[in-house]
């Protein structure tokens, strides 16, 4: 059955679970990611939808599984097309091209960019197959919504195959300035593909502005409309602030709308978890275990963009400059490896462990260790308990498209207390100006921010947290869905979200 809405996303919208008899069932994703249920909620507004993803296969020509399955669940009726990719194709498409070449450029780490191992023909082939699958599923004049940088070429291919379609793209990472992005030798091919879209979306105005700047540096692109950025996405205290943003551009007779919609977390779901008797009891237990010491919580992936080493160095300087804090403050540093098979990330994890060991050896006592390093994923319910128990959430990435951990922390603080220290290079900083904003590239700024957070009076903590909670509620994941839906001309069904099937993304 042809679909009026086709979502193209690299991961499947469910988990496959095989029972003892070998029967496979599809269940809601257990991994915390609020985007997937939000995307599926759009299927409720159409008669039939489709989702395009990839699935690992030993032989892509004979995968040994149904490439198209029909789903009928709480979100509606939709097909899922699973593109069979071999382990080698996935490695080249995702781990090498997307992570070794694109990822460092998107986050403005030119020194980590690695062009040599990229298999560009393979990247083209995989994107072409995604486009073919979308074209096969889409009805006449349907909307095809493509997600993220590893599918950059899909819109251009899709426009060639099906000029009747409406095509949208949403970018979930930062988008860098022209002098950084143009390091990529495939820059023109990528940008021309994105300009085949009817709508291109970004989290914050800065990323949208950077994209238009890149497009204009490469092609004869004209800015047709520009708007003043609203007050809720403007904060002068962050490096990512923009006062105006382009909203419509044209290229070779085609107009492309530029959309800005910051993604949020499922606030009601987080609050329900935070207020549950189990979480309340666990948070109280954590506080009791702290023995009156203050708890700083840092949560992120093991990634050079997250600034883990820089943060640990700042904590070491804090203990050096304020010896009265020894034994009275503890850092719980959660650094979860996202790409265990990649040498760069393994090296970062080793460095984090080495620095943590040095600090603990230098300042630790038999009855107290300054840092608890956690290198495994923490169940969401347990993480919320730590959010509730922490005095400070210390979120200081060197570059981050949004950072939902910061928003999760705020949403969990139904008690109205707690301090958020946030990097000005996280996209969320333009919304969360009542956090203690810091520059992770400055030792002085980092050290001052964490000390300010630890010594902040209660009335100031509560005022800041009240402001932060209003901001997080304003742009929660449902607001993102409504804003995107308005830009795309399709409604999503809010009522199909927030049943607790998925926790928001800790990323």
mmCIF file with all atom_site columns, N, CA and C in Angstrom, residues 374-430:
data_model
loop_
_atom_site.group_PDB
_atom_site.id
_atom_site.type_symbol
_atom_site.label_atom_id
_atom_site.label_alt_id
_atom_site.label_comp_id
_atom_site.label_asym_id
_atom_site.label_entity_id
_atom_site.label_seq_id
_atom_site.pdbx_PDB_ins_code
_atom_site.Cartn_x
_atom_site.Cartn_y
_atom_site.Cartn_z
_atom_site.occupancy
_atom_site.B_iso_or_equiv
_atom_site.pdbx_formal_charge
_atom_site.auth_seq_id
_atom_site.auth_comp_id
_atom_site.auth_asym_id
_atom_site.auth_atom_id
_atom_site.pdbx_PDB_model_num
ATOM 1   N N  . UNK A 1 374 ? 31.729 5.937  35.841 1.00 0.00 ? 374 UNK A N  1
ATOM 2   C CA . UNK A 1 374 ? 30.809 4.904  35.358 1.00 0.00 ? 374 UNK A CA 1
ATOM 3   C C  . UNK A 1 374 ? 30.939 4.846  33.842 1.00 0.00 ? 374 UNK A C  1
ATOM 4   N N  . UNK A 1 375 ? 31.304 3.675  33.307 1.00 0.00 ? 375 UNK A N  1
ATOM 5   C CA . UNK A 1 375 ? 31.526 3.535  31.867 1.00 0.00 ? 375 UNK A CA 1
ATOM 6   C C  . UNK A 1 375 ? 30.495 2.630  31.203 1.00 0.00 ? 375 UNK A C  1
ATOM 7   N N  . UNK A 1 376 ? 29.377 2.432  31.863 1.00 0.00 ? 376 UNK A N  1
ATOM 8   C CA . UNK A 1 376 ? 28.292 1.620  31.282 1.00 0.00 ? 376 UNK A CA 1
ATOM 9   C C  . UNK A 1 376 ? 27.016 2.446  31.277 1.00 0.00 ? 376 UNK A C  1
ATOM 10  N N  . UNK A 1 377 ? 26.089 2.028  30.429 1.00 0.00 ? 377 UNK A N  1
ATOM 11  C CA . UNK A 1 377 ? 24.807 2.721  30.367 1.00 0.00 ? 377 UNK A CA 1
ATOM 12  C C  . UNK A 1 377 ? 24.040 2.492  31.665 1.00 0.00 ? 377 UNK A C  1
ATOM 13  N N  . UNK A 1 378 ? 23.446 3.548  32.191 1.00 0.00 ? 378 UNK A N  1
ATOM 14  C CA . UNK A 1 378 ? 22.666 3.465  33.422 1.00 0.00 ? 378 UNK A CA 1
ATOM 15  C C  . UNK A 1 378 ? 21.180 3.404  33.053 1.00 0.00 ? 378 UNK A C  1
ATOM 16  N N  . UNK A 1 379 ? 20.418 2.463  33.614 1.00 0.00 ? 379 UNK A N  1
ATOM 17  C CA . UNK A 1 379 ? 18.972 2.433  33.341 1.00 0.00 ? 379 UNK A CA 1
ATOM 18  C C  . UNK A 1 379 ? 18.344 3.785  33.634 1.00 0.00 ? 379 UNK A C  1
ATOM 19  N N  . UNK A 1 380 ? 17.379 4.175  32.812 1.00 0.00 ? 380 UNK A N  1
ATOM 20  C CA . UNK A 1 380 ? 16.845 5.529  32.902 1.00 0.00 ? 380 UNK A CA 1
ATOM 21  C C  . UNK A 1 380 ? 16.262 5.830  34.279 1.00 0.00 ? 380 UNK A C  1
ATOM 22  N N  . UNK A 1 381 ? 15.568 4.882  34.871 1.00 0.00 ? 381 UNK A N  1
ATOM 23  C CA . UNK A 1 381 ? 14.977 5.115  36.189 1.00 0.00 ? 381 UNK A CA 1
ATOM 24  C C  . UNK A 1 381 ? 16.052 5.418  37.232 1.00 0.00 ? 381 UNK A C  1
ATOM 25  N N  . UNK A 1 382 ? 17.167 4.712  37.138 1.00 0.00 ? 382 UNK A N  1
ATOM 26  C CA . UNK A 1 382 ? 18.277 4.955  38.060 1.00 0.00 ? 382 UNK A CA 1
ATOM 27  C C  . UNK A 1 382 ? 18.911 6.322  37.787 1.00 0.00 ? 382 UNK A C  1
ATOM 28  N N  . UNK A 1 383 ? 19.021 6.672  36.498 1.00 0.00 ? 383 UNK A N  1
ATOM 29  C CA . UNK A 1 383 ? 19.612 7.964  36.140 1.00 0.00 ? 383 UNK A CA 1
ATOM 30  C C  . UNK A 1 383 ? 18.764 9.120  36.681 1.00 0.00 ? 383 UNK A C  1
ATOM 31  N N  . UNK A 1 384 ? 17.442 8.984  36.594 1.00 0.00 ? 384 UNK A N  1
ATOM 32  C CA . UNK A 1 384 ? 16.559 10.031 37.105 1.00 0.00 ? 384 UNK A CA 1
ATOM 33  C C  . UNK A 1 384 ? 16.737 10.196 38.615 1.00 0.00 ? 384 UNK A C  1
ATOM 34  N N  . UNK A 1 385 ? 16.952 9.109  39.312 1.00 0.00 ? 385 UNK A N  1
ATOM 35  C CA . UNK A 1 385 ? 17.196 9.196  40.755 1.00 0.00 ? 385 UNK A CA 1
ATOM 36  C C  . UNK A 1 385 ? 18.460 10.000 41.040 1.00 0.00 ? 385 UNK A C  1
ATOM 37  N N  . UNK A 1 386 ? 19.497 9.807  40.238 1.00 0.00 ? 386 UNK A N  1
ATOM 38  C CA . UNK A 1 386 ? 20.721 10.604 40.397 1.00 0.00 ? 386 UNK A CA 1
ATOM 39  C C  . UNK A 1 386 ? 20.492 12.062 40.012 1.00 0.00 ? 386 UNK A C  1
ATOM 40  N N  . UNK A 1 387 ? 19.667 12.297 38.979 1.00 0.00 ? 387 UNK A N  1
ATOM 41  C CA . UNK A 1 387 ? 19.293 13.681 38.658 1.00 0.00 ? 387 UNK A CA 1
ATOM 42  C C  . UNK A 1 387 ? 18.667 14.355 39.881 1.00 0.00 ? 387 UNK A C  1
ATOM 43  N N  . UNK A 1 388 ? 17.762 13.628 40.544 1.00 0.00 ? 388 UNK A N  1
ATOM 44  C CA . UNK A 1 388 ? 17.060 14.177 41.707 1.00 0.00 ? 388 UNK A CA 1
ATOM 45  C C  . UNK A 1 388 ? 18.000 14.388 42.892 1.00 0.00 ? 388 UNK A C  1
ATOM 46  N N  . UNK A 1 389 ? 18.986 13.538 43.028 1.00 0.00 ? 389 UNK A N  1
ATOM 47  C CA . UNK A 1 389 ? 19.868 13.601 44.196 1.00 0.00 ? 389 UNK A CA 1
ATOM 48  C C  . UNK A 1 389 ? 21.013 14.595 44.021 1.00 0.00 ? 389 UNK A C  1
ATOM 49  N N  . UNK A 1 390 ? 21.369 14.901 42.780 1.00 0.00 ? 390 UNK A N  1
ATOM 50  C CA . UNK A 1 390 ? 22.547 15.725 42.524 1.00 0.00 ? 390 UNK A CA 1
ATOM 51  C C  . UNK A 1 390 ? 22.331 17.176 42.948 1.00 0.00 ? 390 UNK A C  1
ATOM 52  N N  . UNK A 1 391 ? 23.387 17.784 43.449 1.00 0.00 ? 391 UNK A N  1
ATOM 53  C CA . UNK A 1 391 ? 23.366 19.222 43.721 1.00 0.00 ? 391 UNK A CA 1
ATOM 54  C C  . UNK A 1 391 ? 23.606 20.011 42.441 1.00 0.00 ? 391 UNK A C  1
ATOM 55  N N  . UNK A 1 392 ? 24.451 19.449 41.561 1.00 0.00 ? 392 UNK A N  1
ATOM 56  C CA . UNK A 1 392 ? 24.837 20.138 40.326 1.00 0.00 ? 392 UNK A CA 1
ATOM 57  C C  . UNK A 1 392 ? 24.885 19.138 39.184 1.00 0.00 ? 392 UNK A C  1
ATOM 58  N N  . UNK A 1 393 ? 24.335 19.525 38.037 1.00 0.00 ? 393 UNK A N  1
ATOM 59  C CA . UNK A 1 393 ? 24.560 18.791 36.793 1.00 0.00 ? 393 UNK A CA 1
ATOM 60  C C  . UNK A 1 393 ? 25.588 19.586 36.000 1.00 0.00 ? 393 UNK A C  1
ATOM 61  N N  . UNK A 1 394 ? 26.681 18.931 35.657 1.00 0.00 ? 394 UNK A N  1
ATOM 62  C CA . UNK A 1 394 ? 27.824 19.601 35.014 1.00 0.00 ? 394 UNK A CA 1
ATOM 63  C C  . UNK A 1 394 ? 27.906 19.096 33.571 1.00 0.00 ? 394 UNK A C  1
ATOM 64  N N  . UNK A 1 395 ? 27.367 19.866 32.632 1.00 0.00 ? 395 UNK A N  1
ATOM 65  C CA . UNK A 1 395 ? 27.239 19.449 31.240 1.00 0.00 ? 395 UNK A CA 1
ATOM 66  C C  . UNK A 1 395 ? 28.047 20.423 30.384 1.00 0.00 ? 395 UNK A C  1
ATOM 67  N N  . UNK A 1 396 ? 29.264 20.024 30.010 1.00 0.00 ? 396 UNK A N  1
ATOM 68  C CA . UNK A 1 396 ? 30.167 20.984 29.371 1.00 0.00 ? 396 UNK A CA 1
ATOM 69  C C  . UNK A 1 396 ? 30.786 20.448 28.078 1.00 0.00 ? 396 UNK A C  1
ATOM 70  N N  . UNK A 1 397 ? 29.988 20.107 27.083 1.00 0.00 ? 397 UNK A N  1
ATOM 71  C CA . UNK A 1 397 ? 30.561 19.647 25.810 1.00 0.00 ? 397 UNK A CA 1
ATOM 72  C C  . UNK A 1 397 ? 31.313 20.770 25.105 1.00 0.00 ? 397 UNK A C  1
ATOM 73  N N  . UNK A 1 398 ? 32.302 20.378 24.316 1.00 0.00 ? 398 UNK A N  1
ATOM 74  C CA . UNK A 1 398 ? 33.022 21.337 23.482 1.00 0.00 ? 398 UNK A CA 1
ATOM 75  C C  . UNK A 1 398 ? 32.186 21.740 22.277 1.00 0.00 ? 398 UNK A C  1
ATOM 76  N N  . UNK A 1 399 ? 31.305 20.837 21.861 1.00 0.00 ? 399 UNK A N  1
ATOM 77  C CA . UNK A 1 399 ? 30.354 21.113 20.781 1.00 0.00 ? 399 UNK A CA 1
ATOM 78  C C  . UNK A 1 399 ? 29.229 20.101 20.904 1.00 0.00 ? 399 UNK A C  1
ATOM 79  N N  . UNK A 1 400 ? 27.994 20.542 20.737 1.00 0.00 ? 400 UNK A N  1
ATOM 80  C CA . UNK A 1 400 ? 26.850 19.633 20.874 1.00 0.00 ? 400 UNK A CA 1
ATOM 81  C C  . UNK A 1 400 ? 25.650 20.229 20.148 1.00 0.00 ? 400 UNK A C  1
ATOM 82  N N  . UNK A 1 401 ? 24.992 19.397 19.343 1.00 0.00 ? 401 UNK A N  1
ATOM 83  C CA . UNK A 1 401 ? 23.848 19.895 18.590 1.00 0.00 ? 401 UNK A CA 1
ATOM 84  C C  . UNK A 1 401 ? 22.749 20.448 19.467 1.00 0.00 ? 401 UNK A C  1
ATOM 85  N N  . UNK A 1 402 ? 22.464 19.762 20.577 1.00 0.00 ? 402 UNK A N  1
ATOM 86  C CA . UNK A 1 402 ? 21.429 20.218 21.499 1.00 0.00 ? 402 UNK A CA 1
ATOM 87  C C  . UNK A 1 402 ? 21.838 19.935 22.929 1.00 0.00 ? 402 UNK A C  1
ATOM 88  N N  . UNK A 1 403 ? 21.905 18.702 23.316 1.00 0.00 ? 403 UNK A N  1
ATOM 89  C CA . UNK A 1 403 ? 22.185 18.114 24.631 1.00 0.00 ? 403 UNK A CA 1
ATOM 90  C C  . UNK A 1 403 ? 20.910 17.960 25.436 1.00 0.00 ? 403 UNK A C  1
ATOM 91  N N  . UNK A 1 404 ? 20.357 16.751 25.339 1.00 0.00 ? 404 UNK A N  1
ATOM 92  C CA . UNK A 1 404 ? 19.116 16.441 26.034 1.00 0.00 ? 404 UNK A CA 1
ATOM 93  C C  . UNK A 1 404 ? 19.337 16.036 27.488 1.00 0.00 ? 404 UNK A C  1
ATOM 94  N N  . UNK A 1 405 ? 20.576 15.688 27.863 1.00 0.00 ? 405 UNK A N  1
ATOM 95  C CA . UNK A 1 405 ? 20.841 15.391 29.268 1.00 0.00 ? 405 UNK A CA 1
ATOM 96  C C  . UNK A 1 405 ? 20.531 16.609 30.123 1.00 0.00 ? 405 UNK A C  1
ATOM 97  N N  . UNK A 1 406 ? 20.940 17.786 29.655 1.00 0.00 ? 406 UNK A N  1
ATOM 98  C CA . UNK A 1 406 ? 20.667 19.018 30.402 1.00 0.00 ? 406 UNK A CA 1
ATOM 99  C C  . UNK A 1 406 ? 19.175 19.206 30.609 1.00 0.00 ? 406 UNK A C  1
ATOM 100 N N  . UNK A 1 407 ? 18.390 18.915 29.572 1.00 0.00 ? 407 UNK A N  1
ATOM 101 C CA . UNK A 1 407 ? 16.944 19.086 29.666 1.00 0.00 ? 407 UNK A CA 1
ATOM 102 C C  . UNK A 1 407 ? 16.313 18.005 30.542 1.00 0.00 ? 407 UNK A C  1
ATOM 103 N N  . UNK A 1 408 ? 16.850 16.790 30.478 1.00 0.00 ? 408 UNK A N  1
ATOM 104 C CA . UNK A 1 408 ? 16.362 15.728 31.362 1.00 0.00 ? 408 UNK A CA 1
ATOM 105 C C  . UNK A 1 408 ? 16.569 16.103 32.822 1.00 0.00 ? 408 UNK A C  1
ATOM 106 N N  . UNK A 1 409 ? 17.754 16.623 33.132 1.00 0.00 ? 409 UNK A N  1
ATOM 107 C CA . UNK A 1 409 ? 18.047 17.032 34.513 1.00 0.00 ? 409 UNK A CA 1
ATOM 108 C C  . UNK A 1 409 ? 17.033 18.057 34.992 1.00 0.00 ? 409 UNK A C  1
ATOM 109 N N  . UNK A 1 410 ? 16.785 19.068 34.193 1.00 0.00 ? 410 UNK A N  1
ATOM 110 C CA . UNK A 1 410 ? 15.839 20.117 34.575 1.00 0.00 ? 410 UNK A CA 1
ATOM 111 C C  . UNK A 1 410 ? 14.437 19.538 34.736 1.00 0.00 ? 410 UNK A C  1
ATOM 112 N N  . UNK A 1 411 ? 14.015 18.702 33.777 1.00 0.00 ? 411 UNK A N  1
ATOM 113 C CA . UNK A 1 411 ? 12.663 18.124 33.842 1.00 0.00 ? 411 UNK A CA 1
ATOM 114 C C  . UNK A 1 411 ? 12.493 17.249 35.082 1.00 0.00 ? 411 UNK A C  1
ATOM 115 N N  . UNK A 1 412 ? 13.570 16.629 35.538 1.00 0.00 ? 412 UNK A N  1
ATOM 116 C CA . UNK A 1 412 ? 13.482 15.732 36.699 1.00 0.00 ? 412 UNK A CA 1
ATOM 117 C C  . UNK A 1 412 ? 13.401 16.495 38.016 1.00 0.00 ? 412 UNK A C  1
ATOM 118 N N  . UNK A 1 413 ? 13.757 17.788 38.008 1.00 0.00 ? 413 UNK A N  1
ATOM 119 C CA . UNK A 1 413 ? 13.832 18.530 39.272 1.00 0.00 ? 413 UNK A CA 1
ATOM 120 C C  . UNK A 1 413 ? 12.478 19.123 39.646 1.00 0.00 ? 413 UNK A C  1
ATOM 121 N N  . UNK A 1 414 ? 11.547 18.223 39.877 1.00 0.00 ? 414 UNK A N  1
ATOM 122 C CA . UNK A 1 414 ? 10.214 18.634 40.319 1.00 0.00 ? 414 UNK A CA 1
ATOM 123 C C  . UNK A 1 414 ? 10.253 19.241 41.720 1.00 0.00 ? 414 UNK A C  1
ATOM 124 N N  . UNK A 1 415 ? 11.390 19.065 42.417 1.00 0.00 ? 415 UNK A N  1
ATOM 125 C CA . UNK A 1 415 ? 11.562 19.680 43.733 1.00 0.00 ? 415 UNK A CA 1
ATOM 126 C C  . UNK A 1 415 ? 11.963 21.146 43.624 1.00 0.00 ? 415 UNK A C  1
ATOM 127 N N  . UNK A 1 416 ? 12.273 21.613 42.398 1.00 0.00 ? 416 UNK A N  1
ATOM 128 C CA . UNK A 1 416 ? 12.600 23.018 42.185 1.00 0.00 ? 416 UNK A CA 1
ATOM 129 C C  . UNK A 1 416 ? 13.993 23.415 42.599 1.00 0.00 ? 416 UNK A C  1
ATOM 130 N N  . UNK A 1 417 ? 14.856 22.460 42.926 1.00 0.00 ? 417 UNK A N  1
ATOM 131 C CA . UNK A 1 417 ? 16.206 22.771 43.379 1.00 0.00 ? 417 UNK A CA 1
ATOM 132 C C  . UNK A 1 417 ? 17.214 22.214 42.371 1.00 0.00 ? 417 UNK A C  1
ATOM 133 N N  . UNK A 1 418 ? 18.486 22.449 42.642 1.00 0.00 ? 418 UNK A N  1
ATOM 134 C CA . UNK A 1 418 ? 19.549 21.962 41.771 1.00 0.00 ? 418 UNK A CA 1
ATOM 135 C C  . UNK A 1 418 ? 20.075 23.058 40.861 1.00 0.00 ? 418 UNK A C  1
ATOM 136 N N  . UNK A 1 419 ? 21.339 22.893 40.435 1.00 0.00 ? 419 UNK A N  1
ATOM 137 C CA . UNK A 1 419 ? 21.997 23.871 39.570 1.00 0.00 ? 419 UNK A CA 1
ATOM 138 C C  . UNK A 1 419 ? 22.484 23.168 38.312 1.00 0.00 ? 419 UNK A C  1
ATOM 139 N N  . UNK A 1 420 ? 22.249 23.785 37.168 1.00 0.00 ? 420 UNK A N  1
ATOM 140 C CA . UNK A 1 420 ? 22.750 23.288 35.886 1.00 0.00 ? 420 UNK A CA 1
ATOM 141 C C  . UNK A 1 420 ? 23.908 24.165 35.437 1.00 0.00 ? 420 UNK A C  1
ATOM 142 N N  . UNK A 1 421 ? 25.078 23.552 35.256 1.00 0.00 ? 421 UNK A N  1
ATOM 143 C CA . UNK A 1 421 ? 26.216 24.231 34.636 1.00 0.00 ? 421 UNK A CA 1
ATOM 144 C C  . UNK A 1 421 ? 26.285 23.726 33.201 1.00 0.00 ? 421 UNK A C  1
ATOM 145 N N  . UNK A 1 422 ? 26.216 24.642 32.244 1.00 0.00 ? 422 UNK A N  1
ATOM 146 C CA . UNK A 1 422 ? 26.044 24.252 30.842 1.00 0.00 ? 422 UNK A CA 1
ATOM 147 C C  . UNK A 1 422 ? 27.029 24.988 29.936 1.00 0.00 ? 422 UNK A C  1
ATOM 148 N N  . UNK A 1 423 ? 27.638 24.242 29.042 1.00 0.00 ? 423 UNK A N  1
ATOM 149 C CA . UNK A 1 423 ? 28.540 24.825 28.047 1.00 0.00 ? 423 UNK A CA 1
ATOM 150 C C  . UNK A 1 423 ? 27.786 25.755 27.104 1.00 0.00 ? 423 UNK A C  1
ATOM 151 N N  . UNK A 1 424 ? 28.407 26.886 26.783 1.00 0.00 ? 424 UNK A N  1
ATOM 152 C CA . UNK A 1 424 ? 27.796 27.801 25.829 1.00 0.00 ? 424 UNK A CA 1
ATOM 153 C C  . UNK A 1 424 ? 27.870 27.271 24.403 1.00 0.00 ? 424 UNK A C  1
ATOM 154 N N  . UNK A 1 425 ? 28.551 26.145 24.199 1.00 0.00 ? 425 UNK A N  1
ATOM 155 C CA . UNK A 1 425 ? 28.641 25.535 22.875 1.00 0.00 ? 425 UNK A CA 1
ATOM 156 C C  . UNK A 1 425 ? 27.684 24.354 22.712 1.00 0.00 ? 425 UNK A C  1
ATOM 157 N N  . UNK A 1 426 ? 26.791 24.166 23.661 1.00 0.00 ? 426 UNK A N  1
ATOM 158 C CA . UNK A 1 426 ? 25.680 23.220 23.513 1.00 0.00 ? 426 UNK A CA 1
ATOM 159 C C  . UNK A 1 426 ? 24.491 23.978 22.938 1.00 0.00 ? 426 UNK A C  1
ATOM 160 N N  . UNK A 1 427 ? 23.821 23.387 21.951 1.00 0.00 ? 427 UNK A N  1
ATOM 161 C CA . UNK A 1 427 ? 22.684 24.066 21.344 1.00 0.00 ? 427 UNK A CA 1
ATOM 162 C C  . UNK A 1 427 ? 21.632 24.476 22.349 1.00 0.00 ? 427 UNK A C  1
ATOM 163 N N  . UNK A 1 428 ? 21.473 23.683 23.415 1.00 0.00 ? 428 UNK A N  1
ATOM 164 C CA . UNK A 1 428 ? 20.455 23.970 24.429 1.00 0.00 ? 428 UNK A CA 1
ATOM 165 C C  . UNK A 1 428 ? 20.718 25.281 25.155 1.00 0.00 ? 428 UNK A C  1
ATOM 166 N N  . UNK A 1 429 ? 21.947 25.810 25.092 1.00 0.00 ? 429 UNK A N  1
ATOM 167 C CA . UNK A 1 429 ? 22.291 27.016 25.841 1.00 0.00 ? 429 UNK A CA 1
ATOM 168 C C  . UNK A 1 429 ? 21.496 28.230 25.385 1.00 0.00 ? 429 UNK A C  1
ATOM 169 N N  . UNK A 1 430 ? 21.082 28.259 24.115 1.00 0.00 ? 430 UNK A N  1
ATOM 170 C CA . UNK A 1 430 ? 20.319 29.435 23.660 1.00 0.00 ? 430 UNK A CA 1
ATOM 171 C C  . UNK A 1 430 ? 18.933 29.467 24.291 1.00 0.00 ? 430 UNK A C  1
#
